Coordinates of C-alpha atoms in Angstrom, one line a residue:
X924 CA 17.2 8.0 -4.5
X925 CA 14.4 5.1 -4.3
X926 CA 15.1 1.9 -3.5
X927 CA 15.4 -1.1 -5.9
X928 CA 12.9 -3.4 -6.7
X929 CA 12.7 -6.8 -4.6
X930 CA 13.8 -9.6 -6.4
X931 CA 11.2 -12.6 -7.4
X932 CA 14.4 -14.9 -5.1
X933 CA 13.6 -12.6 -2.2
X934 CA 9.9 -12.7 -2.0
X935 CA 9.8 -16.7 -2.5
X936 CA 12.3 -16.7 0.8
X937 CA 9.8 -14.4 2.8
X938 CA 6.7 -16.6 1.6
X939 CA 8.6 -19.8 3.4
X940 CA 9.5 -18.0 6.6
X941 CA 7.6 -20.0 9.7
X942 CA 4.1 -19.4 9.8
X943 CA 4.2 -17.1 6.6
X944 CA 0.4 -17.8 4.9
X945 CA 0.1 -15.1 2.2
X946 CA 2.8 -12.5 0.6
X947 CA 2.3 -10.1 -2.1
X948 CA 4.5 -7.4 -4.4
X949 CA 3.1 -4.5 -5.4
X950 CA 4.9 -1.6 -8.2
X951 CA 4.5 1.6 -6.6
X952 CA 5.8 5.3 -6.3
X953 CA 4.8 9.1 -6.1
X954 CA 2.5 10.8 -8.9
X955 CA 1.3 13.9 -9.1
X956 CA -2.5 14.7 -8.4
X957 CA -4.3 18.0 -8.3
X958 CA -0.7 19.4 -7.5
X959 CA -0.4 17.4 -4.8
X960 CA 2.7 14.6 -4.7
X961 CA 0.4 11.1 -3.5
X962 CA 2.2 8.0 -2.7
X963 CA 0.4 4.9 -5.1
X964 CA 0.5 1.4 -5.5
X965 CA -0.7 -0.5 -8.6
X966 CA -2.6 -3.7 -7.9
X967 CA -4.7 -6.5 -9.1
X968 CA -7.9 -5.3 -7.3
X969 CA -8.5 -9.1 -7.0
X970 CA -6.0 -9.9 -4.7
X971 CA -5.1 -6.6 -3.4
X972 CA -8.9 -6.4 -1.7
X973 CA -8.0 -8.7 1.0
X974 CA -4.8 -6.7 2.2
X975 CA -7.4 -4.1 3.3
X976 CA -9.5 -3.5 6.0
X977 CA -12.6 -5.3 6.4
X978 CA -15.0 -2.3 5.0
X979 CA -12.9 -1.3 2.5
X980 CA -12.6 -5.3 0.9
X981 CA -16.4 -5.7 1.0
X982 CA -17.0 -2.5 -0.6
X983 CA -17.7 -4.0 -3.9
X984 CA -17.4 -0.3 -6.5
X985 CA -13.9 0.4 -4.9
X986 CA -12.8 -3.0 -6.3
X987 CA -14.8 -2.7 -9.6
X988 CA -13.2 0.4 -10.2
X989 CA -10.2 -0.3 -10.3
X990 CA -11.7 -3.3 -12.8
X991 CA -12.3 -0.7 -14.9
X992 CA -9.6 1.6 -15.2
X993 CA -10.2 4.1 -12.5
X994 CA -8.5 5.2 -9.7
X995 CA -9.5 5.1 -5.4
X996 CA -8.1 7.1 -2.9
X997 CA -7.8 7.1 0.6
X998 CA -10.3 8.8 2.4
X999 CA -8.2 11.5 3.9
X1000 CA -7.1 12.3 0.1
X1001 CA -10.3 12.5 -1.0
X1002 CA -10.8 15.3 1.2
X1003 CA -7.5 16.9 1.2
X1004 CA -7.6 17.4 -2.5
X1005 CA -11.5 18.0 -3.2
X1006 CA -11.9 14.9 -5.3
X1007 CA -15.2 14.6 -6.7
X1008 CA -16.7 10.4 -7.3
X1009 CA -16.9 10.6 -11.1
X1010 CA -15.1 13.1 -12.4
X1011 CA -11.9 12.8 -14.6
X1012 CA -8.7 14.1 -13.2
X1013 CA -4.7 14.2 -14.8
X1014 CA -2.7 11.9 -12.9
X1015 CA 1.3 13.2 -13.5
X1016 CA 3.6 10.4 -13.4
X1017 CA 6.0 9.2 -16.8
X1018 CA 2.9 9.7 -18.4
X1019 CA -0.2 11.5 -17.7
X1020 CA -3.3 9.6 -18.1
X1021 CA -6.5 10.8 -17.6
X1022 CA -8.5 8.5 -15.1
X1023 CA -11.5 8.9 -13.3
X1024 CA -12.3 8.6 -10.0
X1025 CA -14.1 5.8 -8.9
X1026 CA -14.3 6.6 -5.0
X1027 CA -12.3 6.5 -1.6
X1028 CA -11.9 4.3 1.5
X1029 CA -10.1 3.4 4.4
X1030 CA -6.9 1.5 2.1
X1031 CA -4.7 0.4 5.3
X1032 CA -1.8 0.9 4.3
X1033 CA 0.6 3.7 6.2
X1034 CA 1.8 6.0 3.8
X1035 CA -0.3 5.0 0.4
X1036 CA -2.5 7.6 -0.5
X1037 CA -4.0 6.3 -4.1
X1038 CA -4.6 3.1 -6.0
X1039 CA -4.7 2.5 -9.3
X1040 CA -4.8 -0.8 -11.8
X1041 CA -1.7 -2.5 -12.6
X1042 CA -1.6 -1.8 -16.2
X1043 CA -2.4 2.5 -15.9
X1044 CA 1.2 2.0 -12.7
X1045 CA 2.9 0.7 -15.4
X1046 CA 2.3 3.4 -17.7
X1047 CA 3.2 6.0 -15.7
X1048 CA 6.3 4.5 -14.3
X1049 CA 5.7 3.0 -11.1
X1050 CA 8.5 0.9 -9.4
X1051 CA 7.7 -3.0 -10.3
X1052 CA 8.1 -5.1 -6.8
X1053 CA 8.9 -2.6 -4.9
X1054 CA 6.5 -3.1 -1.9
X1055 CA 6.1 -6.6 -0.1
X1056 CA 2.4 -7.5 2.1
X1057 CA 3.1 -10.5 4.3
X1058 CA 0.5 -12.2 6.1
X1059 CA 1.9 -14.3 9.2
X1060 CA -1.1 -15.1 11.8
X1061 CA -0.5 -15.8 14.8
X1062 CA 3.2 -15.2 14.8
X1063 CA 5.0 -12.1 17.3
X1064 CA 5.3 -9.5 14.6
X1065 CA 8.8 -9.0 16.3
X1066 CA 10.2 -12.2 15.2
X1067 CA 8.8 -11.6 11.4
X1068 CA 10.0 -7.9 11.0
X1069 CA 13.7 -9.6 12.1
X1070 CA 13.2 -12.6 9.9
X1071 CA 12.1 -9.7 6.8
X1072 CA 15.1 -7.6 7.4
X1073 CA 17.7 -10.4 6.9
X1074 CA 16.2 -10.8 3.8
X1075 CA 15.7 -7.6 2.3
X1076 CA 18.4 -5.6 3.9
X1077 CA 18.7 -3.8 7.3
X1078 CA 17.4 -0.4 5.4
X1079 CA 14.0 -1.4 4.2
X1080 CA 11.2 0.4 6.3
X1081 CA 8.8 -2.5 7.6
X1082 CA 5.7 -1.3 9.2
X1083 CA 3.8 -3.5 11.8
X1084 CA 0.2 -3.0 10.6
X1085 CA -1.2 -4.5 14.2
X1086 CA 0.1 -1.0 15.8
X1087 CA -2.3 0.7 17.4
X1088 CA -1.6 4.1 15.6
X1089 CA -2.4 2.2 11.7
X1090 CA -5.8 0.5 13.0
X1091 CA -7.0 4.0 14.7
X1092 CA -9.0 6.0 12.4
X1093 CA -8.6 9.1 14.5
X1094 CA -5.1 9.1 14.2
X1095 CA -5.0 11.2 11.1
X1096 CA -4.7 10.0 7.5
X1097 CA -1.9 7.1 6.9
X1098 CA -0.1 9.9 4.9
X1099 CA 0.6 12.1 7.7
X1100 CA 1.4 8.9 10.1
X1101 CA 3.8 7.9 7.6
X1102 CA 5.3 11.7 7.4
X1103 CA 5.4 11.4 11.3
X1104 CA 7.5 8.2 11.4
X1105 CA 9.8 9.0 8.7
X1106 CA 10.9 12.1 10.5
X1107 CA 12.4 9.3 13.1
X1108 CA 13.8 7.5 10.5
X1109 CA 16.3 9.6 8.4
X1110 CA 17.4 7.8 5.4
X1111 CA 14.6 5.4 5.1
X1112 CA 12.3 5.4 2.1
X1113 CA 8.4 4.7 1.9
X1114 CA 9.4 2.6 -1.2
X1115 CA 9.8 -0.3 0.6
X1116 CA 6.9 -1.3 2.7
X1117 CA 6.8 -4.7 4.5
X1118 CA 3.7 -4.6 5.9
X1119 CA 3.0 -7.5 8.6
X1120 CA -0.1 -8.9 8.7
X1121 CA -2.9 -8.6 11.7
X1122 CA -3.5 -11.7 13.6
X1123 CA -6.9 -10.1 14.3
X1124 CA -8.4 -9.4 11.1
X1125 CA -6.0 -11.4 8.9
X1126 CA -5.9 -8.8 6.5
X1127 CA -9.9 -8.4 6.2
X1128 CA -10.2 -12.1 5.5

């Protein structure tokens, strides 16, 4: 069973935890592309661009794609599933829109495979609120995973995104990582994501 959406209450509370700069909610959930199952988020390629990695936020076409009604994978994806830049493919979901691709990158996110606009995740049934992105520089990641958990429940899966293993692009796609972790993590679903912010990079900003 997934896990229910975060309430509105529950994201104002993480957004006033100490040191707490940005936090975000994303809808999200499985579809179906080229047979495969992909793990998605819908965003507002406006403020979504800044929750990923520095050459992925200034690569302008990813961003107007999703402008436009298209749809951007990961890089691994791309590959996995011979997606071709340009061409139109079904994306399965509660409805099956037709959506073309507008390219791939390094998205940053363990476990999320595909983006696509808000409206299209919508449409096809993705969970509303059911990720968080929080943003806390120059805190101990520790402290904020604890201080996340008391809020959303003991059961939510938050990921640290300063690990070494999400930053490493030889470590495999963020698909498999994800696959990898969950196997040590029975019970836990990828439908909850807390994802806490790099003091490094700041989220690419």
């Amino acid at each position: 069973m997934g896990r229910a959406p975060i309430g509105r209450d529950q994201v104002q509370k993480i957004s006033k935890l100490s040191r707490v700069r940005d936090v975000i909610s994303v809808a999200g959930g499985a579809v179906q592309l080229q047979g495969r199952s992909v793990n998605t988020f819908a965003v507002d390629p406006s403020t979504f661009r800044s929750w990923t990695p520095p050459g992925t936020a200034k690569t302008n076409k990813l961003w107007e794609a999703l402008a436009t009604n298209r749809f951007v994978t990961s890089s691994a994806a791309a590959d996995q599933l011979r997606l071709n830049e340009g061409t139109q493919y079904p994306i399965v979901g509660r409805t099956v829109p037709q959506l073309v691709m507008g390219g791939s990158g390094t998205l940053g996110i363990p476990g999320i495979d595909m983006l696509v606009p808000q409206r299209t995740g919508q449409e096809m049934g993705l969970v509303p609120n059911i990720a968080v992105l929080v943003n806390a520089p120059g805190t101990n990641p520790a402290t904020t995973v604890r201080a996340v958990k008391r809020i959303l429940g003991q059961n939510v899966d938050v990921v640290n995104l300063r690990e070494r293993k999400y930053q490493s692009s030889t470590s495999g796609s963020y698909l498999d990582l994800y696959k990898q972790a969950a196997r040590t993590c029975p019970g836990l679903s990828w439908t909850v994501l807390a994802a806490i912010g790099q003091v490094e990079s700041d989220h690419g900003r």
